[in-house]
């Protein structure tokens, strides 16, 4: 696949899977190489991980991270729970992180898929059937996301905004639906109808699962596709992924600049 074909696949389908062999040395060199081939700028450090208190607690510095952060604490054959659907960038504004890259260094013994939910496509379907419900998701106070990291003033680690909207003319999403989200459904039956649809029928119609093998890389449009990591069992060695995020989308016009 050429660089232009890869850019088109990510932007048109919302994601792509490519082969990027695992090598010795800095595991993030692969991310830098692929970012260049996609016309992306430097990797982006989310707002949450620029907070000094948060950095002290979680130990993440800079735009790159390993999942899990500390493999020394992972026991052989241990079971890991799945995540809920979200977009990367807990405190980012709508469309703040446009691209996420995941690279598999070590595969889980079983499970461990990444499930992609094409939430923007689901919204368009909902809009055709129930416009009021769809519009409720665009309300500026529809969704609050918050961190559960122990800091002196956790109320500052919150971000309220729409779940969907348009940025530079493109429909984008911050649809997330887990233990770090609050939906403003009080007295809002239209928003409850929207959530019932997105949590139910839409998940079956607008989702796909990708199970990365070692040396495979998943690239997806984080501003258009919600995702979650599925439950898995480690083997003798723990499952390991590396991740980077970008504020821009793949763009052939920025290649070789």
Short mmCIF file of C-alpha atoms in Angstrom, two decimals:
data_model
loop_
_atom_site.label_atom_id
_atom_site.label_comp_id
_atom_site.label_asym_id
_atom_site.label_seq_id
_atom_site.Cartn_x
_atom_site.Cartn_y
_atom_site.Cartn_z
CA UNK A 1 0.00 0.00 0.00
CA UNK A 2 1.38 3.40 -0.96
CA UNK A 3 1.34 6.38 1.39
CA UNK A 4 -1.48 7.97 -0.58
CA UNK A 5 -3.53 4.76 -0.48
CA UNK A 6 -3.00 4.48 3.28
CA UNK A 7 -4.07 8.09 3.82
CA UNK A 8 -7.19 7.50 1.75
CA UNK A 9 -8.08 4.31 3.60
CA UNK A 10 -7.77 5.92 7.03
CA UNK A 11 -9.77 8.98 6.02
CA UNK A 12 -12.41 7.18 3.93
CA UNK A 13 -13.02 4.06 6.05
CA UNK A 14 -11.98 5.56 9.38
CA UNK A 15 -9.16 3.09 10.06
CA UNK A 16 -6.47 0.92 8.53
CA UNK A 17 -4.26 -1.95 9.67
CA UNK A 18 -0.71 -2.19 8.33
CA UNK A 19 2.36 -4.32 9.00
CA UNK A 20 5.21 -2.57 10.81
CA UNK A 21 7.74 -5.12 12.13
CA UNK A 22 8.81 -4.89 15.77
CA UNK A 23 12.50 -4.02 15.97
CA UNK A 24 15.11 -3.53 18.66
CA UNK A 25 15.64 -0.05 20.01
CA UNK A 26 13.13 2.73 20.56
CA UNK A 27 9.65 1.23 20.04
CA UNK A 28 8.30 4.64 19.05
CA UNK A 29 10.51 5.00 16.01
CA UNK A 30 7.83 3.03 14.16
CA UNK A 31 5.25 5.65 15.15
CA UNK A 32 7.45 8.48 13.93
CA UNK A 33 8.04 6.77 10.59
CA UNK A 34 4.35 6.08 10.01
CA UNK A 35 3.39 9.60 11.09
CA UNK A 36 5.68 10.99 8.40
CA UNK A 37 4.15 8.70 5.79
CA UNK A 38 0.70 9.99 6.78
CA UNK A 39 1.71 13.63 6.62
CA UNK A 40 1.13 14.06 10.35
CA UNK A 41 2.91 16.58 12.53
CA UNK A 42 4.63 15.66 15.80
CA UNK A 43 2.79 13.40 18.24
CA UNK A 44 0.44 15.25 20.57
CA UNK A 45 0.43 15.21 24.37
CA UNK A 46 -3.18 15.34 25.63
CA UNK A 47 -4.26 18.07 28.04
CA UNK A 48 -4.61 15.56 30.88
CA UNK A 49 -1.00 14.44 30.61
CA UNK A 50 0.34 17.97 30.54
CA UNK A 51 -0.90 18.46 34.09
CA UNK A 52 2.05 18.28 36.54
CA UNK A 53 0.03 16.57 39.28
CA UNK A 54 -1.32 13.97 36.88
CA UNK A 55 2.16 13.28 35.48
CA UNK A 56 3.45 12.64 38.99
CA UNK A 57 0.67 10.13 39.66
CA UNK A 58 0.64 8.18 36.38
CA UNK A 59 4.27 8.54 35.37
CA UNK A 60 3.56 9.50 31.77
CA UNK A 61 5.76 12.18 30.28
CA UNK A 62 5.46 13.23 26.65
CA UNK A 63 3.21 12.12 23.81
CA UNK A 64 4.07 8.40 23.66
CA UNK A 65 3.02 5.65 26.03
CA UNK A 66 3.02 1.88 26.44
CA UNK A 67 -0.09 -0.11 27.33
CA UNK A 68 0.20 -1.22 30.08
CA UNK A 69 2.63 1.36 31.41
CA UNK A 70 4.36 -1.12 33.75
CA UNK A 71 4.60 -4.69 32.47
CA UNK A 72 6.64 -5.77 35.51
CA UNK A 73 3.45 -5.79 37.58
CA UNK A 74 1.54 -8.03 35.13
CA UNK A 75 1.31 -11.67 36.19
CA UNK A 76 1.49 -14.50 33.63
CA UNK A 77 -1.95 -15.71 32.49
CA UNK A 78 -3.69 -12.84 34.25
CA UNK A 79 -7.10 -11.65 33.10
CA UNK A 80 -7.58 -8.02 32.08
CA UNK A 81 -11.03 -6.37 31.90
CA UNK A 82 -12.35 -4.63 28.84
CA UNK A 83 -12.95 -0.91 28.41
CA UNK A 84 -16.03 1.08 27.55
CA UNK A 85 -16.32 3.01 24.30
CA UNK A 86 -14.47 6.32 24.27
CA UNK A 87 -12.38 8.65 22.19
CA UNK A 88 -8.81 9.37 23.24
CA UNK A 89 -8.33 12.73 24.92
CA UNK A 90 -10.46 12.83 28.05
CA UNK A 91 -10.30 16.61 28.45
CA UNK A 92 -9.87 17.62 24.81
CA UNK A 93 -12.44 19.74 22.99
CA UNK A 94 -14.49 18.20 20.23
CA UNK A 95 -12.15 16.95 17.49
CA UNK A 96 -9.03 17.81 19.50
CA UNK A 97 -7.25 14.52 18.77
CA UNK A 98 -7.89 13.44 15.21
CA UNK A 99 -5.64 10.40 14.81
CA UNK A 100 -4.55 7.54 17.08
CA UNK A 101 -1.91 4.93 16.27
CA UNK A 102 -1.61 1.60 18.11
CA UNK A 103 1.29 -0.80 17.47
CA UNK A 104 1.24 -4.36 18.80
CA UNK A 105 4.54 -5.54 20.28
CA UNK A 106 3.19 -8.61 22.10
CA UNK A 107 -0.22 -10.16 21.48
CA UNK A 108 -2.56 -11.35 24.21
CA UNK A 109 -2.92 -15.11 24.64
CA UNK A 110 -6.63 -14.66 23.94
CA UNK A 111 -8.94 -11.71 23.38
CA UNK A 112 -7.59 -8.19 23.31
CA UNK A 113 -9.36 -6.94 20.21
CA UNK A 114 -9.88 -3.25 19.62
CA UNK A 115 -13.55 -2.65 18.87
CA UNK A 116 -14.27 0.34 16.67
CA UNK A 117 -17.66 2.06 16.83
CA UNK A 118 -18.40 4.27 13.85
CA UNK A 119 -20.35 6.71 15.96
CA UNK A 120 -20.55 9.47 13.35
CA UNK A 121 -22.21 7.08 10.91
CA UNK A 122 -24.60 5.98 13.66
CA UNK A 123 -25.52 9.62 14.34
CA UNK A 124 -26.40 10.20 10.69
CA UNK A 125 -28.68 7.16 10.77
CA UNK A 126 -30.30 8.39 13.97
CA UNK A 127 -30.79 11.85 12.48
CA UNK A 128 -32.85 10.39 9.65
CA UNK A 129 -35.09 8.50 12.10
CA UNK A 130 -35.30 10.83 15.11
CA UNK A 131 -33.97 14.33 14.48
CA UNK A 132 -34.69 15.57 18.02
CA UNK A 133 -32.68 12.73 19.55
CA UNK A 134 -29.79 13.35 17.18
CA UNK A 135 -29.79 17.08 17.85
CA UNK A 136 -29.68 16.48 21.62
CA UNK A 137 -26.22 14.95 21.18
CA UNK A 138 -24.99 18.27 19.76
CA UNK A 139 -26.03 20.26 22.83
CA UNK A 140 -23.04 22.05 24.43
CA UNK A 141 -23.77 20.43 27.79
CA UNK A 142 -24.70 16.93 26.59
CA UNK A 143 -21.60 15.11 27.86
CA UNK A 144 -19.16 15.65 30.71
CA UNK A 145 -15.97 13.63 30.85
CA UNK A 146 -13.86 13.56 34.01
CA UNK A 147 -10.67 12.01 35.33
CA UNK A 148 -10.59 9.79 38.41
CA UNK A 149 -6.87 10.37 39.06
CA UNK A 150 -6.22 11.43 42.66
CA UNK A 151 -5.18 15.09 42.63
CA UNK A 152 -5.74 17.94 45.08
CA UNK A 153 -8.62 19.45 43.09
CA UNK A 154 -10.19 16.81 40.84
CA UNK A 155 -12.99 19.17 39.76
CA UNK A 156 -10.56 20.88 37.39
CA UNK A 157 -10.07 17.60 35.50
CA UNK A 158 -13.49 17.80 33.84
CA UNK A 159 -14.65 18.82 30.38
CA UNK A 160 -18.26 19.42 29.33
CA UNK A 161 -19.32 19.73 25.73
CA UNK A 162 -21.30 18.22 22.88
CA UNK A 163 -20.96 14.55 22.02
CA UNK A 164 -20.98 15.38 18.30
CA UNK A 165 -20.59 18.46 16.17
CA UNK A 166 -18.89 19.93 13.14
CA UNK A 167 -15.31 21.15 13.09
CA UNK A 168 -14.09 22.77 9.86
CA UNK A 169 -17.24 21.48 8.20
CA UNK A 170 -16.65 17.82 9.13
CA UNK A 171 -18.85 15.81 11.50
CA UNK A 172 -16.76 14.68 14.47
CA UNK A 173 -17.39 12.92 17.77
CA UNK A 174 -16.33 12.71 21.39
CA UNK A 175 -18.87 9.96 22.12
CA UNK A 176 -17.66 8.12 25.22
CA UNK A 177 -19.81 6.06 27.54
CA UNK A 178 -18.12 4.62 30.61
CA UNK A 179 -17.34 5.25 34.26
CA UNK A 180 -15.67 8.61 33.53
CA UNK A 181 -18.65 10.09 31.68
CA UNK A 182 -21.83 11.86 32.79
CA UNK A 183 -24.70 12.38 30.36
CA UNK A 184 -27.06 15.30 30.96
CA UNK A 185 -30.23 13.22 30.54
CA UNK A 186 -32.15 14.79 33.44
CA UNK A 187 -35.43 16.03 32.00
CA UNK A 188 -34.14 15.29 28.51
CA UNK A 189 -36.00 12.35 26.99
CA UNK A 190 -34.55 13.05 23.53
CA UNK A 191 -31.00 12.53 24.81
CA UNK A 192 -32.06 9.34 26.57
CA UNK A 193 -33.54 8.05 23.31
CA UNK A 194 -30.29 8.88 21.55
CA UNK A 195 -28.26 7.00 24.14
CA UNK A 196 -30.58 3.99 24.00
CA UNK A 197 -29.97 3.84 20.25
CA UNK A 198 -26.21 4.32 20.44
CA UNK A 199 -25.87 1.77 23.26
CA UNK A 200 -28.04 -0.79 21.52
CA UNK A 201 -28.95 -1.15 17.83
CA UNK A 202 -26.16 1.15 16.59
CA UNK A 203 -23.42 -0.95 18.21
CA UNK A 204 -24.38 -3.98 16.15
CA UNK A 205 -24.76 -2.10 12.88
CA UNK A 206 -21.76 0.23 13.05
CA UNK A 207 -18.87 -1.60 14.68
CA UNK A 208 -15.87 -3.71 13.75
CA UNK A 209 -13.23 -5.61 15.74
CA UNK A 210 -9.51 -5.73 15.04
CA UNK A 211 -7.16 -8.13 16.81
CA UNK A 212 -3.61 -7.01 16.20
CA UNK A 213 -0.81 -9.53 15.79
CA UNK A 214 2.76 -8.61 16.78
CA UNK A 215 4.07 -6.15 14.21
CA UNK A 216 0.63 -4.92 13.16
CA UNK A 217 -0.40 -1.30 13.56
CA UNK A 218 -3.92 0.12 13.79
CA UNK A 219 -4.42 3.70 12.62
CA UNK A 220 -7.83 5.29 13.14
CA UNK A 221 -9.60 8.63 13.05
CA UNK A 222 -10.16 9.30 16.73
CA UNK A 223 -12.36 12.29 15.91
CA UNK A 224 -14.80 10.13 13.92
CA UNK A 225 -14.56 6.67 15.46
CA UNK A 226 -15.08 5.73 19.10
CA UNK A 227 -13.24 2.65 20.33
CA UNK A 228 -12.65 0.31 23.23
CA UNK A 229 -10.14 -2.33 24.21
CA UNK A 230 -11.79 -5.72 24.76
CA UNK A 231 -11.04 -8.04 27.68
CA UNK A 232 -8.06 -10.37 27.30
CA UNK A 233 -5.86 -12.96 28.95
CA UNK A 234 -2.12 -12.50 29.07
CA UNK A 235 0.20 -15.35 28.20
CA UNK A 236 3.59 -16.09 29.68
CA UNK A 237 4.56 -12.58 28.56
CA UNK A 238 2.16 -9.67 28.98
CA UNK A 239 0.35 -8.13 26.06
CA UNK A 240 2.09 -4.91 25.00
CA UNK A 241 0.94 -2.09 22.78
CA UNK A 242 2.44 1.31 22.07
CA UNK A 243 0.29 4.35 21.35
CA UNK A 244 0.67 7.82 19.91
CA UNK A 245 -1.90 10.51 19.18
CA UNK A 246 -2.00 13.42 16.75
CA UNK A 247 -3.93 16.67 16.56
CA UNK A 248 -4.15 16.44 12.78
CA UNK A 249 -5.66 13.99 10.31
CA UNK A 250 -3.66 12.14 7.64
CA UNK A 251 -3.12 14.56 4.76
CA UNK A 252 -1.27 13.98 1.50
CA UNK A 253 -0.76 17.74 1.11
CA UNK A 254 1.68 17.80 4.04
CA UNK A 255 3.87 14.93 2.81
CA UNK A 256 7.57 15.77 2.46
CA UNK A 257 7.16 19.23 3.99
#
